[in-house]
Coordinates of N, CA and C in Angstrom, one line a residue:
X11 N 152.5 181.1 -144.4 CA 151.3 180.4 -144.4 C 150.1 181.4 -144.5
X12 N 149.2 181.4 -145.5 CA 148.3 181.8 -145.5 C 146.9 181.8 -144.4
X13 N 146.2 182.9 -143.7 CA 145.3 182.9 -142.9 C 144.1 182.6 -143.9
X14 N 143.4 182.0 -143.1 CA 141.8 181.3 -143.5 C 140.9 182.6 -142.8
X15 N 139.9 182.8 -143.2 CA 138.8 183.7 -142.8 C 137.8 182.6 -142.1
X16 N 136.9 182.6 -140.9 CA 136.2 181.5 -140.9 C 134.7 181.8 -141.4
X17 N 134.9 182.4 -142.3 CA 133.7 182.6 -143.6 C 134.3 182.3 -145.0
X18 N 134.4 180.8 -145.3 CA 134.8 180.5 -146.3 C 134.2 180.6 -148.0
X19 N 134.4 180.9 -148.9 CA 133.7 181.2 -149.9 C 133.7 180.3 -151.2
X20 N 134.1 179.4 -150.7 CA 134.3 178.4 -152.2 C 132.3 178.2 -152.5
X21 N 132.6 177.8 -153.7 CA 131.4 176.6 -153.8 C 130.9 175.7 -153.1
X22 N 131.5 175.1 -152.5 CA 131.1 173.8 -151.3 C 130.6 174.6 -150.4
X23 N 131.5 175.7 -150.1 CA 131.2 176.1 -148.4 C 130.0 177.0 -148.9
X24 N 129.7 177.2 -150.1 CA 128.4 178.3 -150.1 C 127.2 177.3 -150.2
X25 N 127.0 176.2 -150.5 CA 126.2 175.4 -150.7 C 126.3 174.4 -149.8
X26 N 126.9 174.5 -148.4 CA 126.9 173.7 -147.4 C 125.6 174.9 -146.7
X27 N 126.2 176.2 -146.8 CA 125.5 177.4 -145.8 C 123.7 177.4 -146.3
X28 N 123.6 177.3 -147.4 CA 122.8 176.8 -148.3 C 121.4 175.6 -147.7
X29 N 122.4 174.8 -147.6 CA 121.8 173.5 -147.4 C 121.0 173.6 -145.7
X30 N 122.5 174.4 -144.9 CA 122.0 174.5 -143.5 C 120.8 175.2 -143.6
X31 N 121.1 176.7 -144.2 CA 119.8 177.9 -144.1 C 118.4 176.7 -144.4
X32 N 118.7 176.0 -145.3 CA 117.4 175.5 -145.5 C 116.5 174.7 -144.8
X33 N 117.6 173.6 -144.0 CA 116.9 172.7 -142.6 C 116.6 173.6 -141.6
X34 N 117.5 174.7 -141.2 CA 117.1 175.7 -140.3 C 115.4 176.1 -140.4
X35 N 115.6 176.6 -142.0 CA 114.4 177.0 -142.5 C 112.9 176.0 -142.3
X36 N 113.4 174.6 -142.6 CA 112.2 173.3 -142.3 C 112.1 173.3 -140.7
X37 N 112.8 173.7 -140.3 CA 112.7 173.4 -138.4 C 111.6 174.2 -138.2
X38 N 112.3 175.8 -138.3 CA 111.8 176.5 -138.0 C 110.1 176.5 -138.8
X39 N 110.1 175.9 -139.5 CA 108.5 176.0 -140.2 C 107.8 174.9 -139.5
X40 N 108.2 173.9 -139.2 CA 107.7 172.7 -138.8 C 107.1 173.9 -137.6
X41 N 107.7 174.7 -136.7 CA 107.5 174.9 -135.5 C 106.4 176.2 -135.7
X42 N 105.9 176.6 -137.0 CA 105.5 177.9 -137.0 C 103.6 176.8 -137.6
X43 N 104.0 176.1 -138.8 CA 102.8 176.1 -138.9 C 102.5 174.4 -138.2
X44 N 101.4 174.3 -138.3 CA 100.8 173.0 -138.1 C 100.7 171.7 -139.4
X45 N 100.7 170.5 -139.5 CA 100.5 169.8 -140.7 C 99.2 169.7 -140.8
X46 N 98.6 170.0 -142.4 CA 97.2 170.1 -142.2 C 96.5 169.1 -141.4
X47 N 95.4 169.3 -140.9 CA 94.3 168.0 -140.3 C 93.5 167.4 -141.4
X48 N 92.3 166.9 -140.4 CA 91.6 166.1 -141.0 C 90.2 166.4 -141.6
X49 N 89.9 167.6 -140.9 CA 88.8 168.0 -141.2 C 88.4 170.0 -141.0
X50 N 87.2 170.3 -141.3 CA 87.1 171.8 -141.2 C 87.0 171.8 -139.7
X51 N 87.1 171.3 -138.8 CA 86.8 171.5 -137.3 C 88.1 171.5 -136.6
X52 N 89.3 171.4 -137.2 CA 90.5 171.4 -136.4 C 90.8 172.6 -135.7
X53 N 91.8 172.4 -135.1 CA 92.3 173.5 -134.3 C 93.1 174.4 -135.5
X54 N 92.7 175.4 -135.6 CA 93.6 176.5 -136.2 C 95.4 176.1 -135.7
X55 N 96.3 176.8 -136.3 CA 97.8 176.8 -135.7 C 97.6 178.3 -135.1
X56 N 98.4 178.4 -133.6 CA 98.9 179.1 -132.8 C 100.0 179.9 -133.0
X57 N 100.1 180.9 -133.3 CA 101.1 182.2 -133.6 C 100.7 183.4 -133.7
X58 N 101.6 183.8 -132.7 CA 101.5 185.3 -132.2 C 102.1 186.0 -133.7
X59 N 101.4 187.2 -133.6 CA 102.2 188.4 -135.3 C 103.0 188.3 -135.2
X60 N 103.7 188.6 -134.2 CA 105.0 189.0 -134.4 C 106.2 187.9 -134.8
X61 N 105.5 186.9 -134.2 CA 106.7 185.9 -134.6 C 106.3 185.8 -135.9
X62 N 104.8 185.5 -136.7 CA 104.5 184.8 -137.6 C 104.9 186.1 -138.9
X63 N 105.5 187.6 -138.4 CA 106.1 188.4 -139.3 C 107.3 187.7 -139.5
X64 N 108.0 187.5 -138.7 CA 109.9 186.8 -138.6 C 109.2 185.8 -139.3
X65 N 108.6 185.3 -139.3 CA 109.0 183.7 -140.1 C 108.3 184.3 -141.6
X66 N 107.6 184.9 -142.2 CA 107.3 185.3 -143.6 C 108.9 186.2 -143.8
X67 N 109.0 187.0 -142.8 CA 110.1 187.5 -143.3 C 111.5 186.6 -143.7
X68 N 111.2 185.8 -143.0 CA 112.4 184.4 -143.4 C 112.3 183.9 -144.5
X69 N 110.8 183.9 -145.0 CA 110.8 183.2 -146.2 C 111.0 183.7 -147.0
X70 N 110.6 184.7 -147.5 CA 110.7 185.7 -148.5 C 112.5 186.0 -149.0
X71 N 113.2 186.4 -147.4 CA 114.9 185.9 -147.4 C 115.3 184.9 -148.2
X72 N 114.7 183.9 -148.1 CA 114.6 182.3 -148.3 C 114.9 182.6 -149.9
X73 N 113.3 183.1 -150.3 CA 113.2 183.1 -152.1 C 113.9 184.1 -152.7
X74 N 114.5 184.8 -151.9 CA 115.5 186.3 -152.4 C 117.1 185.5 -152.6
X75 N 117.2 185.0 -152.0 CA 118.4 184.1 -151.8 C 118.4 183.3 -152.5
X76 N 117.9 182.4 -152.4 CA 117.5 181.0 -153.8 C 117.5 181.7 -155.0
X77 N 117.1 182.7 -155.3 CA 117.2 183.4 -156.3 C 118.1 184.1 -156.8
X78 N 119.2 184.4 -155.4 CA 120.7 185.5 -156.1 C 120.0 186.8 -156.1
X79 N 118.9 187.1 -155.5 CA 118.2 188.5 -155.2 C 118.2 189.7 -154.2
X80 N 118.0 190.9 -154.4 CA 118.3 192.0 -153.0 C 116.9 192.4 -153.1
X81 N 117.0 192.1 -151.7 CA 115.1 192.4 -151.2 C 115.5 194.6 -150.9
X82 N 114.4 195.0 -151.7 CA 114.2 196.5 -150.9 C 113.8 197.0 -149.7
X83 N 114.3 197.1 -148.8 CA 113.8 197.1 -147.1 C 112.5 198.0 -147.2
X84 N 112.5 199.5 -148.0 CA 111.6 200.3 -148.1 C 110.4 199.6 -149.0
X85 N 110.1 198.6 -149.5 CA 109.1 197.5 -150.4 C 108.0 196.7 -149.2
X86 N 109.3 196.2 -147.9 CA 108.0 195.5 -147.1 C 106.8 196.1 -146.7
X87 N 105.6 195.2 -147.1 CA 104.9 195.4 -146.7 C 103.4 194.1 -145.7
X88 N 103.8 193.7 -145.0 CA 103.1 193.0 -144.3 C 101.2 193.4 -143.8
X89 N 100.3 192.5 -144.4 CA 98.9 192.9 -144.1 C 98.2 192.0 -143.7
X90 N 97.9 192.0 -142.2 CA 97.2 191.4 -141.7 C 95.7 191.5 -141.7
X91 N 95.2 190.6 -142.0 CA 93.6 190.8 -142.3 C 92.6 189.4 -141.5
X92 N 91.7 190.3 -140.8 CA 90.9 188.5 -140.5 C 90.4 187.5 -141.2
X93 N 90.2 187.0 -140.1 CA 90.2 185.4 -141.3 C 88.0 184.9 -141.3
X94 N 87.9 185.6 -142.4 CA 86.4 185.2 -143.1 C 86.0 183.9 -143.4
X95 N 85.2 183.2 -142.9 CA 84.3 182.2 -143.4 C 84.2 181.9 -144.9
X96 N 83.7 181.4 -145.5 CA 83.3 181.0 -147.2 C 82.3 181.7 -147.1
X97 N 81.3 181.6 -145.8 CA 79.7 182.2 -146.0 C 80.0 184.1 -145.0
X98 N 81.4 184.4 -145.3 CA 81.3 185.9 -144.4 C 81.4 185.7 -142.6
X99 N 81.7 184.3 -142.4 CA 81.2 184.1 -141.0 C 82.5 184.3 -140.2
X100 N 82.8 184.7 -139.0 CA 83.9 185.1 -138.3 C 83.9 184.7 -137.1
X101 N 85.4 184.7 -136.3 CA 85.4 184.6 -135.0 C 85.7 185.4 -133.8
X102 N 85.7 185.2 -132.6 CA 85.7 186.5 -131.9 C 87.2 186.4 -131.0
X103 N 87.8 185.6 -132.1 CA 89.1 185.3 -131.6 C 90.3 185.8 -132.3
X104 N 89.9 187.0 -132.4 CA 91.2 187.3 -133.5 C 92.1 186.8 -134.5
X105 N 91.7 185.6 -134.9 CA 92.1 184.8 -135.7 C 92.5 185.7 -137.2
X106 N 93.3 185.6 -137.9 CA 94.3 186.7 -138.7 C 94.7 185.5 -139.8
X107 N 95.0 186.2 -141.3 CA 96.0 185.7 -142.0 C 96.9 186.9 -142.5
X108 N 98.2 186.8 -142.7 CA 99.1 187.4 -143.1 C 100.0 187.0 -144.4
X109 N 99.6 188.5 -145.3 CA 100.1 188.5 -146.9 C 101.4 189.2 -146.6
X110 N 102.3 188.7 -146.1 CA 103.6 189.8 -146.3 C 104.4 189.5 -147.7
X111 N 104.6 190.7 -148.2 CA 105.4 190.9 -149.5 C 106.5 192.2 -149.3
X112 N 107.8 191.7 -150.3 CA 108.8 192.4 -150.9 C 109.0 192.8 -152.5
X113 N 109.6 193.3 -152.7 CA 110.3 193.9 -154.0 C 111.6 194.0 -153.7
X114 N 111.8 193.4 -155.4 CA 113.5 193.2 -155.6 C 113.8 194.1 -157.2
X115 N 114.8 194.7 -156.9 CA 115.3 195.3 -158.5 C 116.1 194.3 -159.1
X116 N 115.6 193.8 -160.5 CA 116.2 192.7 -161.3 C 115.6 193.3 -162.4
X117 N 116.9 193.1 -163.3 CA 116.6 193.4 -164.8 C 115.3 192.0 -165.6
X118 N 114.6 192.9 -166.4 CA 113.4 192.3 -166.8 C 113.8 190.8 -167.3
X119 N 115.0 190.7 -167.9 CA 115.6 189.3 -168.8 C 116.4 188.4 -167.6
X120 N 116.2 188.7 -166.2 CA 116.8 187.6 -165.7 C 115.4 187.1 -165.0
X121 N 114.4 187.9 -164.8 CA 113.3 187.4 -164.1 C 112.8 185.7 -164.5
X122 N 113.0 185.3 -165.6 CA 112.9 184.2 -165.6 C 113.2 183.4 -165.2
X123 N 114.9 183.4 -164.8 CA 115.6 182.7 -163.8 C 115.7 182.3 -162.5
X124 N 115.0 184.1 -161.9 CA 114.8 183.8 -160.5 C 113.4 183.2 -160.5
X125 N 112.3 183.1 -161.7 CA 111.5 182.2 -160.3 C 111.7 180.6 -160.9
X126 N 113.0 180.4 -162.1 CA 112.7 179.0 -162.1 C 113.8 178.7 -160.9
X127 N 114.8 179.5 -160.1 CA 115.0 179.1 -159.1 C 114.4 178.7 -157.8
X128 N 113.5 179.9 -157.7 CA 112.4 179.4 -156.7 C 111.5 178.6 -157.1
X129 N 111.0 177.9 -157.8 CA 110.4 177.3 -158.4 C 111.3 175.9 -157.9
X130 N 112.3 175.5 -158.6 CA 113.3 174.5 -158.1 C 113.7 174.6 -155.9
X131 N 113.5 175.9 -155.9 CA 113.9 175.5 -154.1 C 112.5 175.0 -153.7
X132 N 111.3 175.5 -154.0 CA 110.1 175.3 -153.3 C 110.0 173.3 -153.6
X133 N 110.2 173.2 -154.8 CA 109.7 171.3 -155.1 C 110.5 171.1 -154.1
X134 N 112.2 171.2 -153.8 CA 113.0 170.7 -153.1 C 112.4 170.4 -151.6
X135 N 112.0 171.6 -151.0 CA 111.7 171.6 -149.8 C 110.0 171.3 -149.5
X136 N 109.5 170.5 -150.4 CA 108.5 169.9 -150.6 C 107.0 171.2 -151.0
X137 N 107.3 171.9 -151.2 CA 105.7 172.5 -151.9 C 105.2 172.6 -153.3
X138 N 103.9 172.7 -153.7 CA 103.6 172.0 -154.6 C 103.3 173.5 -155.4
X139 N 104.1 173.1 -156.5 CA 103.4 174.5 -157.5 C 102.6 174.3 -158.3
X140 N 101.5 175.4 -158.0 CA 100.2 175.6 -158.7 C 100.3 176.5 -160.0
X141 N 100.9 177.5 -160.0 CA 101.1 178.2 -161.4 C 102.5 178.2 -161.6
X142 N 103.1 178.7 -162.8 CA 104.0 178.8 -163.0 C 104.1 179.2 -164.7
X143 N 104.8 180.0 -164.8 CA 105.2 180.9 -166.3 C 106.3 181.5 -166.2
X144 N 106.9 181.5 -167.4 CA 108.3 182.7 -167.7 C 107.9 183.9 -168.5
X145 N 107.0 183.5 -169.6 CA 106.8 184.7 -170.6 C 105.3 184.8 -170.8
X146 N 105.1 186.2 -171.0 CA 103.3 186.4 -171.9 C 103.6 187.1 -173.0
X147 N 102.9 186.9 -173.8 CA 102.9 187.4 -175.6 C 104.6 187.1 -176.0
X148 N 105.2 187.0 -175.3 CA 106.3 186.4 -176.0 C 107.7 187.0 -175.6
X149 N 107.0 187.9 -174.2 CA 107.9 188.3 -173.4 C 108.3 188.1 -171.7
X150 N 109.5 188.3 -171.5 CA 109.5 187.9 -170.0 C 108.2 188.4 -168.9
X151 N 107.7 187.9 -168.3 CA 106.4 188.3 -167.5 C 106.5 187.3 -166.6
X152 N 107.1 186.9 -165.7 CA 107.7 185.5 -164.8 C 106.4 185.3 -163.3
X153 N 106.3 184.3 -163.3 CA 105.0 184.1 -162.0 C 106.0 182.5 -161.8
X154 N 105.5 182.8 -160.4 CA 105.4 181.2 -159.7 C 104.7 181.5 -158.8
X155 N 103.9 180.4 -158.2 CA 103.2 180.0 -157.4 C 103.3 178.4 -156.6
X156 N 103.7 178.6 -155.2 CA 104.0 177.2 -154.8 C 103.3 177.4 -153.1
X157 N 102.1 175.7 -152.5 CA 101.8 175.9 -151.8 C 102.3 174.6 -150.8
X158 N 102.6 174.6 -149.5 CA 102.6 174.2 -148.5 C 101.4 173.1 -148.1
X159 N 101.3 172.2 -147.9 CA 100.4 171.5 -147.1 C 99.8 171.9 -146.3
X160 N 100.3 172.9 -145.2 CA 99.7 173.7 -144.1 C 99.2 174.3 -144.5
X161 N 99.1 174.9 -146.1 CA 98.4 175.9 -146.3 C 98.9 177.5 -146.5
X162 N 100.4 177.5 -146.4 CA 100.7 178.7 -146.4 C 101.5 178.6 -148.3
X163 N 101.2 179.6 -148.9 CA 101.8 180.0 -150.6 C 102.8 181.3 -150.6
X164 N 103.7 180.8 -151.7 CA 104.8 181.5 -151.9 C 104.7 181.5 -153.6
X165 N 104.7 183.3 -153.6 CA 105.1 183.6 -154.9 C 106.2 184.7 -155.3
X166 N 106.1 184.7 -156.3 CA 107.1 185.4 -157.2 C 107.1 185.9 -158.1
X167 N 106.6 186.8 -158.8 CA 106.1 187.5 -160.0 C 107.0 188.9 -160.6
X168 N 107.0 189.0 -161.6 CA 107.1 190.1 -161.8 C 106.3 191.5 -161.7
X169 N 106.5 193.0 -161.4 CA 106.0 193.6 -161.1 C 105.8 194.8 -160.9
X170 N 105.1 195.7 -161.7 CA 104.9 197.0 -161.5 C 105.8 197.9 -162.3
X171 N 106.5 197.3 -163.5 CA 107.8 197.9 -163.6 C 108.9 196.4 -164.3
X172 N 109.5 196.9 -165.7 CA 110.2 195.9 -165.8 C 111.6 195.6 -165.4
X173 N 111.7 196.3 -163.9 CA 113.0 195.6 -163.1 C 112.4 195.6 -161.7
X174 N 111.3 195.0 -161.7 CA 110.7 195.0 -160.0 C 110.2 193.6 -160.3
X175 N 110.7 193.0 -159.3 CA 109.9 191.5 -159.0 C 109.6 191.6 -157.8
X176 N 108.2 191.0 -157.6 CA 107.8 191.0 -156.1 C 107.8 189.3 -155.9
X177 N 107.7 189.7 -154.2 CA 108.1 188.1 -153.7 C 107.0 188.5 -152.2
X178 N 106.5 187.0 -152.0 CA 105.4 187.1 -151.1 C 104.9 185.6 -150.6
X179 N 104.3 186.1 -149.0 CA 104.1 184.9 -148.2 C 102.8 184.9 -148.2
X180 N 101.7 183.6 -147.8 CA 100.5 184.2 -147.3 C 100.2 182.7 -146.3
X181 N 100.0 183.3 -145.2 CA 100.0 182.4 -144.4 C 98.3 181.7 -144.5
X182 N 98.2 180.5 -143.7 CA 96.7 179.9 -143.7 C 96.3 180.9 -142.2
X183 N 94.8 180.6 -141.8 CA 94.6 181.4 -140.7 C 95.2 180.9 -139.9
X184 N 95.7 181.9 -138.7 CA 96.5 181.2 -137.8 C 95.6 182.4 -136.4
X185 N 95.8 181.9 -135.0 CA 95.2 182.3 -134.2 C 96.2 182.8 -133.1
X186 N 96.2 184.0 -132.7 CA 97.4 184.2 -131.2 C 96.7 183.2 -130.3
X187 N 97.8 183.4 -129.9 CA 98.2 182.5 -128.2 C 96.7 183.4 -127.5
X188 N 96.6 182.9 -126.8 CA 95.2 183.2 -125.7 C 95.9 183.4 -124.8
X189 N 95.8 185.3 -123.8 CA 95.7 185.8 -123.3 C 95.9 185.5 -121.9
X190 N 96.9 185.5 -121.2 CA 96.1 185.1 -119.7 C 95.3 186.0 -119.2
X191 N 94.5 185.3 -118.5 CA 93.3 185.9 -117.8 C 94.1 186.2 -116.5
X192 N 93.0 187.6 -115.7 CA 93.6 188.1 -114.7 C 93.4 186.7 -113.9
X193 N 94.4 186.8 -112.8 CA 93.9 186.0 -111.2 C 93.1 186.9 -110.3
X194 N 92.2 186.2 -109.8 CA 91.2 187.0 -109.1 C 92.3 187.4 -107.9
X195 N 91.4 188.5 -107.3 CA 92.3 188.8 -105.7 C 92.1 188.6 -104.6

């Protein structure tokens, strides 16, 4: 009798792991961002960096994987920047958004594939794509662009090089947790 590994590799069982990674993935987002409100006066969503790095860095996993892609560890780069007004106006609350991006080496003639993959995972798991292309002048040059309701966008482009595709999060503003204050003595 043959032993079973209990990491199974058929088709089913890769697209069962598939299906899980992805509700994991809705859970875990449901719990990271907020659903948009009603107006410009809402409460920002609450997330400390560090977690709100783990969850871009999940995502990006997310579109590397949907895609059959190897993210370069030495490529991340995560940039937090404050979050500006339309008119320059700011708060004194540390309030932040985060552009984290990767790079993947893929030959220039599959790039089309991977973003009509992610392209196909993002509609799936409900975000709405705003751009989207495979070729310019008549060659592979692949972009996607897909955004969240909350506000946060995922892309995928080609880049810098015709076996580098970059892949990237950009979160809406989000605010850390507030501080406890000392107790007096």
């Amino acid at each position: 009798m043959a032993s079973h590994s209990s990491r199974s590799t058929t088709p089913f069982a890769r697209a069962g792991r598939r299906v899980l990674a992805a509700v994991i993935l809705t859970i875990t987002l449901g719990a990271c961002m907020s659903a948009p409100g009603t107006g410009k006066d809402d409460p920002l969503p609450v997330k400390d960096k560090k977690d709100a790095q783990a969850w871009a860095q999940q995502m990006t996993e997310h579109m590397a994987q949907s895609a059959g892609l190897q993210i370069d560890p030495a490529s991340i780069r995560p940039l937090f920047t404050g979050c500006v007004g339309r008119n320059g106006e700011s708060a004194p609350d540390d309030r932040y958004t985060l552009m984290y991006s990767v790079k993947s080496t893929v030959p220039l003639d599959q790039h089309p594939e991977a973003v009509r993959k992610i392209r196909d995972m993002a509609q799936k798991e409900g975000l709405t794509i705003t751009g989207y292309r495979e070729s310019a002048d008549g060659k592979p040059e692949a972009f996607v662009n897909a955004e969240h309701p909350s506000d946060y966008s995922l892309t995928a482009s080609t880049s810098g090089g015709q076996d580098r595709m970059y892949l990237s999060v950009v979160t809406p503003c989000l605010v850390p947790p507030a501080s406890p204050s000392p107790t007096p003595s």
